[in-house]
């Protein structure tokens, strides 16, 4: 089992320290969430299945791939991922360039987690139609994959069109992994058919099973990353693995100031090693 750390659940002032600790302790990956902008109008900020605003306009936002580039410079082995990037909120040239750059400066440690997004306010503010975000994301995935792998690329699609262009340098990884986040039918189909894996919402062993069954019915995913913030003990990990989960994003702390200490204890309890061959 690989273990990831959700940087978005600690104060940004601690991101560097937590990422360095994760790198030194043997965690496999660190992850940043992403939003482009928050609208002052909170009428569109209720998270699905909730009636209360899920964001605060005053929350500081950072460019996730750019910040991960900074973290690449202070770490040496931990992988650097987004959970998740709103890939279709920008032109594919911008997204492809950001992750190719991250992969280059990290010597091949980038993971591009993507999602269609739930918060209509930022799509409206950016002038990008919210209703077509899923289809736009699917096309954007196709475009960035071609930019990362083909010497010359021309494209004419429903949302993006451009003449033949060159895109260099390519990512260090021969196939920079794209993981699909989300649990709608469209998100699960994206994970099974277009991407290199799936990233779940926060779950327990019991609550993730229906989502895994839906995913399996669509053909399954090449890898499964689960947010497991309520992991109870080391012996629970085997049960996650038996379900096909190969990465757990864990949060063994409750307060930012305790994060590094809690990660250290968790690493010892789960026999983590900084040696990637261990």
Coordinates of C-alpha atoms in Angstrom, one line a residue:
X1 CA 0.0 0.0 0.0
X2 CA 1.2 3.5 -0.8
X3 CA 0.3 6.4 1.5
X4 CA -0.4 10.0 0.6
X5 CA -0.7 13.1 2.6
X6 CA -3.4 15.8 2.0
X7 CA -1.7 19.1 2.3
X8 CA -4.9 21.0 1.8
X9 CA -6.0 19.9 5.3
X10 CA -3.2 21.8 7.1
X11 CA -2.6 25.6 7.0
X12 CA -0.6 26.7 4.0
X13 CA 2.2 27.9 6.3
X14 CA 2.9 24.3 7.1
X15 CA 2.8 22.8 3.6
X16 CA 6.6 22.9 3.3
X17 CA 7.3 21.3 6.6
X18 CA 4.6 18.6 6.1
X19 CA 5.9 17.8 2.6
X20 CA 9.5 17.5 3.8
X21 CA 8.4 15.3 6.6
X22 CA 6.4 13.1 4.3
X23 CA 9.4 12.8 1.9
X24 CA 11.8 11.9 4.8
X25 CA 9.4 9.5 6.5
X26 CA 8.6 7.3 3.5
X27 CA 5.1 8.5 2.4
X28 CA 4.6 8.0 -1.3
X29 CA 2.9 11.3 -2.3
X30 CA 1.6 14.7 -1.2
X31 CA -1.5 16.2 -2.7
X32 CA -2.9 19.7 -3.1
X33 CA -6.5 20.7 -4.0
X34 CA -7.2 23.5 -6.4
X35 CA -9.7 26.3 -7.1
X36 CA -9.0 29.2 -9.4
X37 CA -11.2 31.9 -7.8
X38 CA -14.0 32.2 -5.2
X39 CA -17.0 34.5 -6.0
X40 CA -18.2 36.8 -3.3
X41 CA -21.8 35.6 -4.0
X42 CA -22.2 32.5 -1.9
X43 CA -25.5 31.4 -3.5
X44 CA -23.6 29.0 -5.8
X45 CA -21.2 27.8 -3.1
X46 CA -23.3 25.0 -1.5
X47 CA -21.5 21.6 -1.9
X48 CA -23.7 18.9 -3.5
X49 CA -26.0 17.2 -0.9
X50 CA -25.6 20.2 1.4
X51 CA -27.4 23.6 1.7
X52 CA -24.6 25.4 3.4
X53 CA -21.8 27.2 1.6
X54 CA -18.7 25.0 1.4
X55 CA -16.2 27.9 0.8
X56 CA -15.2 31.2 2.3
X57 CA -14.3 33.9 -0.3
X58 CA -11.5 35.0 2.0
X59 CA -9.7 31.6 1.8
X60 CA -6.2 32.1 0.2
X61 CA -5.8 30.2 -3.1
X62 CA -2.5 29.1 -4.7
X63 CA -1.7 27.7 -8.1
X64 CA -1.3 24.1 -7.3
X65 CA 1.2 23.0 -9.9
X66 CA 3.3 26.1 -9.2
X67 CA 3.3 25.4 -5.5
X68 CA 4.2 21.8 -6.1
X69 CA 7.1 22.9 -8.2
X70 CA 8.4 24.7 -5.1
X71 CA 7.9 21.6 -3.0
X72 CA 9.8 19.6 -5.6
X73 CA 12.8 21.7 -4.8
X74 CA 12.7 20.9 -1.1
X75 CA 12.0 17.1 -1.5
X76 CA 13.7 14.3 -3.3
X77 CA 11.4 11.3 -3.7
X78 CA 7.8 12.0 -2.7
X79 CA 5.4 12.2 -5.6
X80 CA 3.5 15.5 -6.1
X81 CA -0.2 15.4 -7.1
X82 CA -3.3 17.4 -7.4
X83 CA -6.6 16.3 -5.9
X84 CA -8.0 17.7 -7.9
X85 CA -7.0 20.1 -10.7
X86 CA -9.9 21.8 -12.6
X87 CA -8.1 21.0 -15.9
X88 CA -10.9 22.2 -18.2
X89 CA -11.1 25.7 -16.5
X90 CA -8.1 26.7 -18.5
X91 CA -6.9 26.1 -22.1
X92 CA -5.2 22.7 -22.4
X93 CA -2.0 24.5 -23.4
X94 CA -1.8 26.1 -19.9
X95 CA -2.6 22.9 -18.1
X96 CA -0.2 20.7 -20.2
X97 CA 2.6 23.2 -19.7
X98 CA 2.1 23.4 -15.9
X99 CA 2.2 19.7 -15.4
X100 CA 5.1 19.1 -17.9
X101 CA 7.0 21.8 -16.0
X102 CA 6.2 20.1 -12.6
X103 CA 7.3 16.8 -14.0
X104 CA 10.6 18.3 -15.3
X105 CA 11.6 20.1 -12.1
X106 CA 10.7 17.1 -9.9
X107 CA 12.5 14.6 -12.1
X108 CA 9.3 12.7 -13.0
X109 CA 7.3 12.9 -9.8
X110 CA 4.1 14.6 -11.0
X111 CA 0.6 13.2 -10.8
X112 CA -2.2 15.0 -12.5
X113 CA -5.4 14.4 -10.6
X114 CA -8.3 16.1 -12.4
X115 CA -12.0 16.7 -11.8
X116 CA -14.9 18.4 -13.4
X117 CA -15.6 20.5 -10.3
X118 CA -18.8 21.2 -8.3
X119 CA -18.5 25.0 -7.6
X120 CA -20.4 26.9 -10.3
X121 CA -19.3 30.3 -9.1
X122 CA -15.7 30.1 -10.4
X123 CA -16.8 28.8 -13.8
X124 CA -19.2 31.7 -14.2
X125 CA -16.6 34.2 -13.0
X126 CA -14.1 32.7 -15.6
X127 CA -16.7 32.8 -18.4
X128 CA -16.6 29.1 -19.0
X129 CA -19.9 27.3 -19.3
X130 CA -20.5 25.2 -16.2
X131 CA -23.0 22.8 -17.9
X132 CA -20.4 21.5 -20.3
X133 CA -17.5 21.1 -17.8
X134 CA -17.5 17.3 -18.0
X135 CA -17.4 17.1 -21.7
X136 CA -14.8 19.9 -21.8
X137 CA -12.7 18.0 -19.3
X138 CA -12.8 14.8 -21.4
X139 CA -11.6 16.7 -24.5
X140 CA -8.9 18.5 -22.5
X141 CA -7.5 15.2 -21.2
X142 CA -7.3 14.0 -24.8
X143 CA -5.5 17.2 -25.8
X144 CA -2.9 17.3 -23.0
X145 CA -2.1 13.6 -23.5
X146 CA -1.3 14.3 -27.2
X147 CA 0.8 17.4 -26.3
X148 CA 2.8 15.3 -23.9
X149 CA 3.5 12.5 -26.3
X150 CA 3.3 13.6 -30.0
X151 CA 5.9 15.7 -31.8
X152 CA 3.3 17.9 -33.5
X153 CA -0.3 18.3 -32.6
X154 CA -3.3 19.8 -34.4
X155 CA -6.8 19.6 -32.9
X156 CA -10.3 20.4 -33.9
X157 CA -12.9 19.5 -31.3
X158 CA -16.1 20.7 -29.7
X159 CA -14.4 23.0 -27.3
X160 CA -10.8 23.5 -28.5
X161 CA -9.3 24.0 -31.9
X162 CA -5.8 24.9 -33.0
X163 CA -3.4 24.4 -35.9
X164 CA -0.4 22.2 -35.7
X165 CA 1.8 23.1 -32.8
X166 CA 5.0 21.8 -31.2
X167 CA 5.1 21.2 -27.4
X168 CA 8.5 20.8 -25.8
X169 CA 9.8 19.6 -23.5
X170 CA 7.8 16.5 -23.0
X171 CA 7.2 15.3 -19.4
X172 CA 10.0 13.2 -17.9
X173 CA 7.6 10.3 -17.4
X174 CA 6.7 8.4 -20.5
X175 CA 3.1 8.6 -19.4
X176 CA 2.4 11.2 -16.8
X177 CA -0.4 9.7 -14.8
X178 CA -3.9 11.4 -15.0
X179 CA -6.3 10.3 -12.3
X180 CA -10.0 11.1 -12.3
X181 CA -11.6 12.4 -9.2
X182 CA -15.3 12.5 -8.4
X183 CA -18.1 10.0 -7.8
X184 CA -20.7 10.9 -10.4
X185 CA -21.4 8.4 -13.2
X186 CA -19.5 10.6 -15.6
X187 CA -16.5 10.8 -13.2
X188 CA -16.4 7.0 -12.8
X189 CA -16.6 6.5 -16.5
X190 CA -13.7 9.0 -17.0
X191 CA -11.6 7.0 -14.5
X192 CA -12.4 3.7 -16.2
X193 CA -12.0 4.8 -19.8
X194 CA -9.8 7.9 -20.1
X195 CA -7.5 8.0 -17.1
X196 CA -4.9 6.0 -15.3
X197 CA -6.9 5.7 -12.1
X198 CA -9.5 7.0 -9.8
X199 CA -9.4 9.3 -6.7
X200 CA -12.3 8.9 -4.2
X201 CA -13.9 11.3 -1.9
X202 CA -13.3 10.7 1.8
X203 CA -14.6 7.3 2.7
X204 CA -14.5 4.5 5.3
X205 CA -14.2 0.8 4.3
X206 CA -18.0 0.5 4.3
X207 CA -18.9 3.6 2.4
X208 CA -16.4 3.1 -0.4
X209 CA -17.7 -0.3 -1.4
X210 CA -20.7 0.9 -3.5
X211 CA -18.5 3.3 -5.4
X212 CA -16.0 0.5 -6.1
X213 CA -18.8 -1.7 -7.4
X214 CA -20.0 1.0 -9.7
X215 CA -16.5 1.5 -11.0
X216 CA -16.0 -2.2 -11.5
X217 CA -19.2 -2.4 -13.5
X218 CA -17.7 0.2 -15.9
X219 CA -14.6 -1.9 -16.4
X220 CA -12.6 -0.9 -13.3
X221 CA -9.6 1.5 -13.0
X222 CA -5.9 0.9 -13.4
X223 CA -5.3 2.3 -9.9
X224 CA -7.5 3.4 -7.0
X225 CA -6.6 6.2 -4.6
X226 CA -8.9 6.5 -1.6
X227 CA -9.1 9.4 0.9
X228 CA -9.2 7.4 4.2
X229 CA -9.2 10.0 6.9
X230 CA -10.7 7.7 9.5
X231 CA -8.2 4.8 9.2
X232 CA -8.4 3.1 12.6
X233 CA -5.3 0.9 12.8
X234 CA -2.5 -0.7 10.7
X235 CA -4.4 -3.9 10.4
X236 CA -7.2 -2.1 8.5
X237 CA -4.9 -1.5 5.6
X238 CA -5.1 -5.1 4.4
X239 CA -8.9 -4.7 4.0
X240 CA -8.5 -1.7 1.8
X241 CA -6.0 -3.6 -0.3
X242 CA -8.4 -6.5 -0.6
X243 CA -10.9 -4.1 -2.2
X244 CA -8.3 -3.1 -4.9
X245 CA -7.2 0.2 -3.3
X246 CA -3.5 0.7 -3.9
X247 CA -3.0 4.2 -2.4
X248 CA -4.5 5.7 0.8
X249 CA -4.5 9.4 1.4
X250 CA -4.4 9.7 5.2
X251 CA -4.8 12.4 7.8
X252 CA -3.5 11.1 11.2
X253 CA -3.7 14.6 12.8
X254 CA -6.5 16.9 13.9
X255 CA -4.6 20.1 14.3
X256 CA -2.0 21.7 11.9
X257 CA 0.6 22.0 14.7
X258 CA 0.4 18.3 15.3
X259 CA 0.7 17.2 11.7
X260 CA 4.4 16.4 11.5
X261 CA 4.4 14.5 14.9
X262 CA 1.3 12.5 13.8
X263 CA 2.9 11.7 10.5
X264 CA 6.0 10.5 12.3
X265 CA 3.9 8.2 14.6
X266 CA 1.8 6.9 11.7
X267 CA 5.0 6.1 9.7
X268 CA 6.4 4.1 12.5
X269 CA 3.2 2.3 13.1
X270 CA 2.8 1.3 9.4
X271 CA 6.5 0.5 8.9
X272 CA 7.1 3.2 6.2
X273 CA 10.5 3.6 4.8
X274 CA 12.1 6.4 2.8
X275 CA 13.7 3.8 0.6
X276 CA 11.5 3.5 -2.5
X277 CA 12.5 -0.1 -2.9
X278 CA 11.4 -1.1 0.6

